[in-house]
PDB file of N, CA and C in Angstrom:
ATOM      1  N   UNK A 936     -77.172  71.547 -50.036  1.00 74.00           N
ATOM      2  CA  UNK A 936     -76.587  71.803 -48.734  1.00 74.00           C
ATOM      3  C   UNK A 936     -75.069  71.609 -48.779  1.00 74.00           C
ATOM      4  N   UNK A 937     -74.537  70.372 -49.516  1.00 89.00           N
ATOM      5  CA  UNK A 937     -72.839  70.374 -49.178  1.00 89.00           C
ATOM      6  C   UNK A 937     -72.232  71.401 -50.302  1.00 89.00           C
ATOM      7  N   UNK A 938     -72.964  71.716 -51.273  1.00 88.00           N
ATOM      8  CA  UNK A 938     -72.250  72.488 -52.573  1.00 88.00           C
ATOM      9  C   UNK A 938     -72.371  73.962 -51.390  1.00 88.00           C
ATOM     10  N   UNK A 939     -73.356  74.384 -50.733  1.00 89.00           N
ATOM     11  CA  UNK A 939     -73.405  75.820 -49.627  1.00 89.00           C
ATOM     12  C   UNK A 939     -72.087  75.625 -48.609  1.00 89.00           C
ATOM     13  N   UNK A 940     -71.738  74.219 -48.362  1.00 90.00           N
ATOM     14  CA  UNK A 940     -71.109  74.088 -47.150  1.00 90.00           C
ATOM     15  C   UNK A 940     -69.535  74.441 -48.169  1.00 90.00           C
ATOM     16  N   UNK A 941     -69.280  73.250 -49.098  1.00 89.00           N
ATOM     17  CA  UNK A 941     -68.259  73.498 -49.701  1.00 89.00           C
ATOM     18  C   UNK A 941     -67.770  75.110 -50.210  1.00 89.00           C
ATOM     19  N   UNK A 942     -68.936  76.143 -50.934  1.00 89.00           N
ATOM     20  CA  UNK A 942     -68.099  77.066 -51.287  1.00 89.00           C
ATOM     21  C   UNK A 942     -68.371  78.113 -49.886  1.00 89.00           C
ATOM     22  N   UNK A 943     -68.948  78.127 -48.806  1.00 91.00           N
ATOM     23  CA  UNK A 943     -68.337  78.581 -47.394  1.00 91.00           C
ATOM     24  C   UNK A 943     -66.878  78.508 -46.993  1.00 91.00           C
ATOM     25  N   UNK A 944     -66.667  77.169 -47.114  1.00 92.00           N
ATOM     26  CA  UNK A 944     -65.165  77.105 -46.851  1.00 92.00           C
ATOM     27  C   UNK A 944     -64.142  77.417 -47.668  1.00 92.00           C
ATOM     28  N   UNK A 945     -64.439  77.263 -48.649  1.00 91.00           N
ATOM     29  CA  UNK A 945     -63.722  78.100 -50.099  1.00 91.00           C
ATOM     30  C   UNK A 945     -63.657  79.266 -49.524  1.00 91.00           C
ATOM     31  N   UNK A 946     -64.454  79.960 -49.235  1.00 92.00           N
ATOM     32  CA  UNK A 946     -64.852  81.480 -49.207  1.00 92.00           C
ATOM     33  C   UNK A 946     -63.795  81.815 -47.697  1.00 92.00           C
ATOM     34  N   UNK A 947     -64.033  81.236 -46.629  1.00 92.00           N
ATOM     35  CA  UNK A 947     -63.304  80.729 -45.422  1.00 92.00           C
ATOM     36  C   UNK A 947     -61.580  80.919 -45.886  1.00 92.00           C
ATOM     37  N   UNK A 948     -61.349  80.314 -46.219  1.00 94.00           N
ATOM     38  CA  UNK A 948     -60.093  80.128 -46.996  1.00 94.00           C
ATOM     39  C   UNK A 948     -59.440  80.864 -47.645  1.00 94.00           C
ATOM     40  N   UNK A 949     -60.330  81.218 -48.447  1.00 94.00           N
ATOM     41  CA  UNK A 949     -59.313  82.658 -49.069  1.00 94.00           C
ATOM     42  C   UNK A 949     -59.543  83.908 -48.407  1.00 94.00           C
ATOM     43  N   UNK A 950     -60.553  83.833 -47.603  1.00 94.00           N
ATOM     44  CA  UNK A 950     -60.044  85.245 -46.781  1.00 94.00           C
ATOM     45  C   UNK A 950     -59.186  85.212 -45.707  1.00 94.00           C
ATOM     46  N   UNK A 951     -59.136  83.968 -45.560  1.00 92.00           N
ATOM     47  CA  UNK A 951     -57.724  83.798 -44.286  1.00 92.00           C
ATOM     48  C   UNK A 951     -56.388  83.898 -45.254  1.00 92.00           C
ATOM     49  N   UNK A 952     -56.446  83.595 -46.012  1.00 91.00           N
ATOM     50  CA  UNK A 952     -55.644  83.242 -47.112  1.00 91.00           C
ATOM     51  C   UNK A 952     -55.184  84.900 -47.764  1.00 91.00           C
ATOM     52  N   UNK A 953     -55.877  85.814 -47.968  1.00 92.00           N
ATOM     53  CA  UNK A 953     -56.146  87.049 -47.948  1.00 92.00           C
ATOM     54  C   UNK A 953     -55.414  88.252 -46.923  1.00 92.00           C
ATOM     55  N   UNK A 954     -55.870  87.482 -45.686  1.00 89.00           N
ATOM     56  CA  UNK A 954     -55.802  88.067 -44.656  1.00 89.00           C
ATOM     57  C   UNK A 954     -54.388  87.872 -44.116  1.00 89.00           C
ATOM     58  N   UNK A 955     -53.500  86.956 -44.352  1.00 89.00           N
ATOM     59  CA  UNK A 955     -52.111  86.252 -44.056  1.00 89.00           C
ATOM     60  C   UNK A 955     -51.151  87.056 -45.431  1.00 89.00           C
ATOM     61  N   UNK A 956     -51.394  87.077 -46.605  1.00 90.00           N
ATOM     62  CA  UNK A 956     -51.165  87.826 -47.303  1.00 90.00           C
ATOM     63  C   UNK A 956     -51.042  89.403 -46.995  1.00 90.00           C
ATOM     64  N   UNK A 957     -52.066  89.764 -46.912  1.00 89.00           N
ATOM     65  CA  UNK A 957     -52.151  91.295 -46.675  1.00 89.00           C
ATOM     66  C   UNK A 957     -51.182  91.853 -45.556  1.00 89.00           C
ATOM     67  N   UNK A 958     -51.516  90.849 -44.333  1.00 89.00           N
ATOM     68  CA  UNK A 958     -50.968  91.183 -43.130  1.00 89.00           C
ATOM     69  C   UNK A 958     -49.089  90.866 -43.342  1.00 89.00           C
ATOM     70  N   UNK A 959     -48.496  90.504 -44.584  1.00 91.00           N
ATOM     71  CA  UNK A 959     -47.025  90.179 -43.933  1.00 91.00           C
ATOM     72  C   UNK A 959     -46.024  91.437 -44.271  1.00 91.00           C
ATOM     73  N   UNK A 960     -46.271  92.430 -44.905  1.00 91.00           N
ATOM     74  CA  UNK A 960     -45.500  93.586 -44.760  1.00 91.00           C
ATOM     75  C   UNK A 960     -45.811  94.576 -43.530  1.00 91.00           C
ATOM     76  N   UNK A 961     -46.636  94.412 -42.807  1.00 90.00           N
ATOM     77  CA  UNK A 961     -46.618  94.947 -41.293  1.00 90.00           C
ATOM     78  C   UNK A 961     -46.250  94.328 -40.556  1.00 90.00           C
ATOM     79  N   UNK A 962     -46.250  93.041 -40.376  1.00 90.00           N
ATOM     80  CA  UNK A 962     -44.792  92.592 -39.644  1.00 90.00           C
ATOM     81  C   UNK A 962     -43.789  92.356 -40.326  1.00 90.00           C
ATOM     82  N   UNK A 963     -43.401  92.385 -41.493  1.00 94.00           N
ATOM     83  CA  UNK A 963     -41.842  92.548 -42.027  1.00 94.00           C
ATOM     84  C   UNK A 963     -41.300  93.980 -40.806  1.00 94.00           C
ATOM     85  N   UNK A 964     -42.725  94.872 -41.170  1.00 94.00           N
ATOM     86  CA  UNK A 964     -41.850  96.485 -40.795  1.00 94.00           C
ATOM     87  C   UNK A 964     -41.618  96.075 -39.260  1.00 94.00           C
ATOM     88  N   UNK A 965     -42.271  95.263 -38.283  1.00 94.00           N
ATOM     89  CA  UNK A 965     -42.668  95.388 -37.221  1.00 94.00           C
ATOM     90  C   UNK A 965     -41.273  94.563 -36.849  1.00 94.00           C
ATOM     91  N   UNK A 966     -40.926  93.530 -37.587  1.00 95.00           N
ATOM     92  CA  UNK A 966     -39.801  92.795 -37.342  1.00 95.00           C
ATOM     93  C   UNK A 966     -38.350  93.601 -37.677  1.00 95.00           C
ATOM     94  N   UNK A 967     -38.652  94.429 -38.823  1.00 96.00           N
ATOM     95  CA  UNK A 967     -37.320  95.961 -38.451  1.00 96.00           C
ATOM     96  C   UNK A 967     -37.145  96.931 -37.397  1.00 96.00           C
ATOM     97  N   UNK A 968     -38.285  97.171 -36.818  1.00 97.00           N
ATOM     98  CA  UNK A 968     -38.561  98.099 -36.188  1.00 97.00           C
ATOM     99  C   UNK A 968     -37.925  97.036 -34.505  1.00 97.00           C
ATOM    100  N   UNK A 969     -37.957  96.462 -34.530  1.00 97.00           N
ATOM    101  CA  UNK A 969     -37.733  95.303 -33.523  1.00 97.00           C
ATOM    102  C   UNK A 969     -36.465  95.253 -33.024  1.00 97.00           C
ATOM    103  N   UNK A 970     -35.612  94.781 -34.711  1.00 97.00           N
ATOM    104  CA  UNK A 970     -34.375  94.744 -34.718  1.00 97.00           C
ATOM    105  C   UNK A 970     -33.438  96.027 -34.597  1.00 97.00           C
ATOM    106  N   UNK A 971     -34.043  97.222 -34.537  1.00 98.00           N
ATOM    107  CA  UNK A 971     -33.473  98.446 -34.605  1.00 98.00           C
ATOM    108  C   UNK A 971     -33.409  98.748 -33.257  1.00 98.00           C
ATOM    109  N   UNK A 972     -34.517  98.206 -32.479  1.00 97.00           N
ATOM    110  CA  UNK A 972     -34.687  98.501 -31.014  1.00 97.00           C
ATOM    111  C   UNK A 972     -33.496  98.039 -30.133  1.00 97.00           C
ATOM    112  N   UNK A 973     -33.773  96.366 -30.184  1.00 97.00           N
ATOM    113  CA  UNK A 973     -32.875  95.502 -29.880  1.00 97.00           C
ATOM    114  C   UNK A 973     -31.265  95.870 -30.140  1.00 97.00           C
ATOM    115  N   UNK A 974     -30.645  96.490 -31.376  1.00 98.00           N
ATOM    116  CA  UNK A 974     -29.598  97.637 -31.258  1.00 98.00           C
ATOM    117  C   UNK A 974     -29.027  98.716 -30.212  1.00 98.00           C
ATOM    118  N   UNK A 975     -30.679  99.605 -30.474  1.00 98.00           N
ATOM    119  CA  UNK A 975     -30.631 100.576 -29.432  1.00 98.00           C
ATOM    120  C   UNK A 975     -30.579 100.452 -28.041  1.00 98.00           C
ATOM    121  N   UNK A 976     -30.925  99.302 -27.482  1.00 98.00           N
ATOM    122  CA  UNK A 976     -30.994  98.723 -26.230  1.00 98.00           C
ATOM    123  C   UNK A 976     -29.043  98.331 -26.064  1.00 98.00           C
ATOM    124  N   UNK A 977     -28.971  97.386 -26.742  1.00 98.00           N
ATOM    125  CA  UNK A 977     -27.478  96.940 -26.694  1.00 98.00           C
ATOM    126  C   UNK A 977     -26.585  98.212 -26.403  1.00 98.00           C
ATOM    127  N   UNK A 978     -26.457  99.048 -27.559  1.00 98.00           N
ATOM    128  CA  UNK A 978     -25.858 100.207 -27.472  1.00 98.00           C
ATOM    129  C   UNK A 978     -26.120 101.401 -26.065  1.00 98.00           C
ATOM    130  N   UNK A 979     -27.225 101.389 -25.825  1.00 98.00           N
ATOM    131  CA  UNK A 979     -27.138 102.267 -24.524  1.00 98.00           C
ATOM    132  C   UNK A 979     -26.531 101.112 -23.302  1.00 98.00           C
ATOM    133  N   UNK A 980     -26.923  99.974 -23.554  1.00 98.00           N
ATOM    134  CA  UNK A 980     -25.832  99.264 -22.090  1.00 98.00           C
ATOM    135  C   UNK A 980     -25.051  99.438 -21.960  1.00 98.00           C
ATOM    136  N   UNK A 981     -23.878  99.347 -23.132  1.00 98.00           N
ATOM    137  CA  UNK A 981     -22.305  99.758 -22.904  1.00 98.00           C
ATOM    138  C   UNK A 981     -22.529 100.562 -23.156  1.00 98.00           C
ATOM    139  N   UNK A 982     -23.126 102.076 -23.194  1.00 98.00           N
ATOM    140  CA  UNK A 982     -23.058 103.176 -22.720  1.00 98.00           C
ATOM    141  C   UNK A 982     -22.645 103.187 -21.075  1.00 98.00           C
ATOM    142  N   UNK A 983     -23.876 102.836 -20.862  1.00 98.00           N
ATOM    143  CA  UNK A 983     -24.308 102.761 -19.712  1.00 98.00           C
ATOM    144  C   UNK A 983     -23.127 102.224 -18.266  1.00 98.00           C
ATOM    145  N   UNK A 984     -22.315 101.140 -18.949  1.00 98.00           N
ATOM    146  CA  UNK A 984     -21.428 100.246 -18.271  1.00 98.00           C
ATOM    147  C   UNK A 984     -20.237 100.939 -18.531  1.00 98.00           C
ATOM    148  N   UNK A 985     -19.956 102.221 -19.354  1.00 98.00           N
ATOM    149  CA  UNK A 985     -18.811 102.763 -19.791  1.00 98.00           C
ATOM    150  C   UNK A 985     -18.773 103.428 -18.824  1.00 98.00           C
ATOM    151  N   UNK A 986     -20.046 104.097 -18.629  1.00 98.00           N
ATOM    152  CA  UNK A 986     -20.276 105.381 -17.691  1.00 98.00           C
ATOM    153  C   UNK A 986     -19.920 104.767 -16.547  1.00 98.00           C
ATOM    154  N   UNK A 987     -20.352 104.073 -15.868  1.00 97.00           N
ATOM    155  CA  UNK A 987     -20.348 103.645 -14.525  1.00 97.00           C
ATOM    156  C   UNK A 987     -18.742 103.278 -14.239  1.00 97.00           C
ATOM    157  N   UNK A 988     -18.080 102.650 -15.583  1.00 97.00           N
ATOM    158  CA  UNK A 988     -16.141 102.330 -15.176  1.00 97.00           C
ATOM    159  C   UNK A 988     -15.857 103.367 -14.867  1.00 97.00           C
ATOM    160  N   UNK A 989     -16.125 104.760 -15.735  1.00 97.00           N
ATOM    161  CA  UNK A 989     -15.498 105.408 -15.735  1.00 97.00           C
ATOM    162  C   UNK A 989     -15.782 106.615 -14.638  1.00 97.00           C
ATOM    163  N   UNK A 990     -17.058 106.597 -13.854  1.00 97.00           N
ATOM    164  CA  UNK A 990     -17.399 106.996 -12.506  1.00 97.00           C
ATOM    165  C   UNK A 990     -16.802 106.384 -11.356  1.00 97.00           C
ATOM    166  N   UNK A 991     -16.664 104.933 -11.444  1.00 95.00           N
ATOM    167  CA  UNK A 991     -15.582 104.317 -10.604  1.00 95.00           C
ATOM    168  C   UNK A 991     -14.040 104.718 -10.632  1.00 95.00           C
ATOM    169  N   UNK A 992     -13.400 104.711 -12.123  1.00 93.00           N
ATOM    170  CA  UNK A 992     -12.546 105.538 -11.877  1.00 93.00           C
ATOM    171  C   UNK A 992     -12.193 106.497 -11.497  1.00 93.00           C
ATOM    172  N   UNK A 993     -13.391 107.674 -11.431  1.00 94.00           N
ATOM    173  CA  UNK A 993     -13.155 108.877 -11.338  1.00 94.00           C
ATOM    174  C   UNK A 993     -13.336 109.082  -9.895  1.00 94.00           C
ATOM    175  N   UNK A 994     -14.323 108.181  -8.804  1.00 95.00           N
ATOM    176  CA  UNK A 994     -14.192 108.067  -7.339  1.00 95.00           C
ATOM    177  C   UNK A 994     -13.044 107.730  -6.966  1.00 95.00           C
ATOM    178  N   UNK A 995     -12.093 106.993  -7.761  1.00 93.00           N
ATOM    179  CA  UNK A 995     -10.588 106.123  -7.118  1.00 93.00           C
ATOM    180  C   UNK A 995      -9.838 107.670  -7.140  1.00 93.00           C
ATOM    181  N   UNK A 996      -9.668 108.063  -8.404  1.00 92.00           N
ATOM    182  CA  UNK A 996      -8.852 109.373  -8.527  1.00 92.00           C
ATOM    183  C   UNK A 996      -9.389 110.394  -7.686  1.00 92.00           C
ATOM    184  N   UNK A 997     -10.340 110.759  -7.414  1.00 92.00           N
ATOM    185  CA  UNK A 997     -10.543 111.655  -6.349  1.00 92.00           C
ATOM    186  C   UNK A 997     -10.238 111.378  -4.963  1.00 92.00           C
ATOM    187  N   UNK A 998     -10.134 109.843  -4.625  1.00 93.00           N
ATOM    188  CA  UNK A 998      -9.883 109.763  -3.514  1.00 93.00           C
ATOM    189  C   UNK A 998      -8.080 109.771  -2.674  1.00 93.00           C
ATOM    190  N   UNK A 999      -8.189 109.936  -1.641  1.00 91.00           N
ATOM    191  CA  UNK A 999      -6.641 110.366  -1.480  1.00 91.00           C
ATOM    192  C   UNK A 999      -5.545 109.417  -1.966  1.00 91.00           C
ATOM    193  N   UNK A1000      -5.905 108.461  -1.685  1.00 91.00           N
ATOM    194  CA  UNK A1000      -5.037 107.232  -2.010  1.00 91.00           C
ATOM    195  C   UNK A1000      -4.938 107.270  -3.492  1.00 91.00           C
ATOM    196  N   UNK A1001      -6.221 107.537  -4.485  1.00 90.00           N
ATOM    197  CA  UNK A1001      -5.970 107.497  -5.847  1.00 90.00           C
ATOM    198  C   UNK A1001      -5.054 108.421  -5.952  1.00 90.00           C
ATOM    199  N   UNK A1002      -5.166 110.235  -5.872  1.00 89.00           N
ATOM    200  CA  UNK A1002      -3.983 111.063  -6.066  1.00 89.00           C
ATOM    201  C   UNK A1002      -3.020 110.679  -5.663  1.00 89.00           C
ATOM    202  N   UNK A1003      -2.874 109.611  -4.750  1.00 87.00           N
ATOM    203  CA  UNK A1003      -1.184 109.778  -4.004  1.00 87.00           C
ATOM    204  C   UNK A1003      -0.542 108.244  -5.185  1.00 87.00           C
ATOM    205  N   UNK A1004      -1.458 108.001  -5.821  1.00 88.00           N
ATOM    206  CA  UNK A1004      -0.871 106.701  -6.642  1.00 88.00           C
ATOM    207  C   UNK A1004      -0.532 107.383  -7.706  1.00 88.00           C
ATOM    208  N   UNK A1005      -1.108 108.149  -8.425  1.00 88.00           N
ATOM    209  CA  UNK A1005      -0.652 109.199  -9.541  1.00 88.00           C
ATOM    210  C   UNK A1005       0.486 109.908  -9.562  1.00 88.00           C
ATOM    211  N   UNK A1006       0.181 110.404  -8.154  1.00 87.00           N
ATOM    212  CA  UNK A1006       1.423 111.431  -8.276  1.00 87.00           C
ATOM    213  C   UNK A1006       2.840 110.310  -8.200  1.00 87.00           C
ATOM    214  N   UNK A1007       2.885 109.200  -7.733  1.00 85.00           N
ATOM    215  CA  UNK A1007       3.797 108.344  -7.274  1.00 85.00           C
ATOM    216  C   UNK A1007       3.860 107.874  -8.958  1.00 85.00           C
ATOM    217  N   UNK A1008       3.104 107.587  -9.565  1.00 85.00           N
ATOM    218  CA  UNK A1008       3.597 106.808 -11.056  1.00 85.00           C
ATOM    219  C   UNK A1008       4.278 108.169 -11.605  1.00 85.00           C
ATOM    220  N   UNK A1009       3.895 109.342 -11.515  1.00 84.00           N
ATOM    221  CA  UNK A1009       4.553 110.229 -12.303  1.00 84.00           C
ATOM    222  C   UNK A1009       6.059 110.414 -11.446  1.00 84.00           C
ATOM    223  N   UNK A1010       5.977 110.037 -10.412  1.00 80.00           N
ATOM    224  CA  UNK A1010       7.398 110.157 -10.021  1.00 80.00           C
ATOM    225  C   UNK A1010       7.769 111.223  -9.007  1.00 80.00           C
ATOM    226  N   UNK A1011       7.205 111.656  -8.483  1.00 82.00           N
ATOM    227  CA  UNK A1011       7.044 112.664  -7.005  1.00 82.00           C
ATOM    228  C   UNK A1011       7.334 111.450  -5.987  1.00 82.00           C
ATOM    229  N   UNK A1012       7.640 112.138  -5.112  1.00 81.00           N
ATOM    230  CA  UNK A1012       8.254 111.452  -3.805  1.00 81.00           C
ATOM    231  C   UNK A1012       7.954 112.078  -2.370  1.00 81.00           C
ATOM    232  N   UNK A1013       7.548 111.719  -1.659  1.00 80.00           N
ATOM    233  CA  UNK A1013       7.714 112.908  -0.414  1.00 80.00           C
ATOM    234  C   UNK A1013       9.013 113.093  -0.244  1.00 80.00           C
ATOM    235  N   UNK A1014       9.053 114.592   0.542  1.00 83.00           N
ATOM    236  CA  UNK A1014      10.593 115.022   1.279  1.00 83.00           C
ATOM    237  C   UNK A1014      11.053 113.636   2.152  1.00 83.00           C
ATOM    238  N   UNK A1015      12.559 113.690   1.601  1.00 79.00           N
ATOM    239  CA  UNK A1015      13.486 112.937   2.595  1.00 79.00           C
ATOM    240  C   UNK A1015      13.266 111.470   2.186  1.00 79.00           C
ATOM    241  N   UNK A1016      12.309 111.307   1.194  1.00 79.00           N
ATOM    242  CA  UNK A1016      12.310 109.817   0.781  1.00 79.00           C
ATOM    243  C   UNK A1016      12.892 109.488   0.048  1.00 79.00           C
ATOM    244  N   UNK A1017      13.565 108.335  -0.338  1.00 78.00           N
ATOM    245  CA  UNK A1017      14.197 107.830  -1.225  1.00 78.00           C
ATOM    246  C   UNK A1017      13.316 106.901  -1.958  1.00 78.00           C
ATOM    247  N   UNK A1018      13.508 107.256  -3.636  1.00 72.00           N
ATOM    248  CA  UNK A1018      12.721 106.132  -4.189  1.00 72.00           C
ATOM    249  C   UNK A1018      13.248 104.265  -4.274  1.00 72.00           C
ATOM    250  N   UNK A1019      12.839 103.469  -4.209  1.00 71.00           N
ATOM    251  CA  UNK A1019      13.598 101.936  -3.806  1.00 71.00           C
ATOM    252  C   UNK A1019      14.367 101.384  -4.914  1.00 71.00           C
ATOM    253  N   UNK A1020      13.820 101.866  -6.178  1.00 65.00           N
ATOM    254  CA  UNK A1020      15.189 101.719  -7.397  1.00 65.00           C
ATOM    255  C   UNK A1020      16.459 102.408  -7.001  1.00 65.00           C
ATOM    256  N   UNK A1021      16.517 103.438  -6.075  1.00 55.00           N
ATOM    257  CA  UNK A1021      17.897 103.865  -5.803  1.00 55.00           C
ATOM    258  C   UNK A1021      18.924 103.600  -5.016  1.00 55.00           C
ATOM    259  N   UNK A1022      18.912 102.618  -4.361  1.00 50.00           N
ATOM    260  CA  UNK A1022      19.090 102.382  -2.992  1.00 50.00           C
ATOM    261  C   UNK A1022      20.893 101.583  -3.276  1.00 50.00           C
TER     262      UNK A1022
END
């Protein structure tokens, strides 16, 4: 009876033993496949956060006040105004 019990667990053992073996190059891949994701995720956020600055910018510039700040850095003036460096 204990020599049946003993090589059970022997037997127990190496197929877990087997089974932990066999199984660690599918999660090696599973742990690349992971890390490639975790990339792809990162990378579309600042996509994502680029897009949205640059939709905010592009609402400022469309709006009147944005054109009238543009045209003022490039140096337009309305009629009859004087710019305040000249004064």
């Amino acid at each position: 009876m204990t020599r049946k019990l003993v090589f059970s667990l022997v037997f127990v053992l190496c197929a877990a033993v087997l089974g932990v073996y066999l199984s660690r190059k599918p999660w090696q891949v599973y742990a690349q496949q992971r890390a490639n994701a975790d990339i792809s995720v990162r990378e579309m956020q600042k996509a994502e956060r680029e897009r949205a600055d640059l939709l905010r910018k592009k609402t400022h510039v469309d709006s009147p006040m944005g054109k009238e700040e543009l045209v003022r850095d490039a140096g337009f003036t309305k009629p009859g105004e004087t710019p305040l460096g000249t004064r």
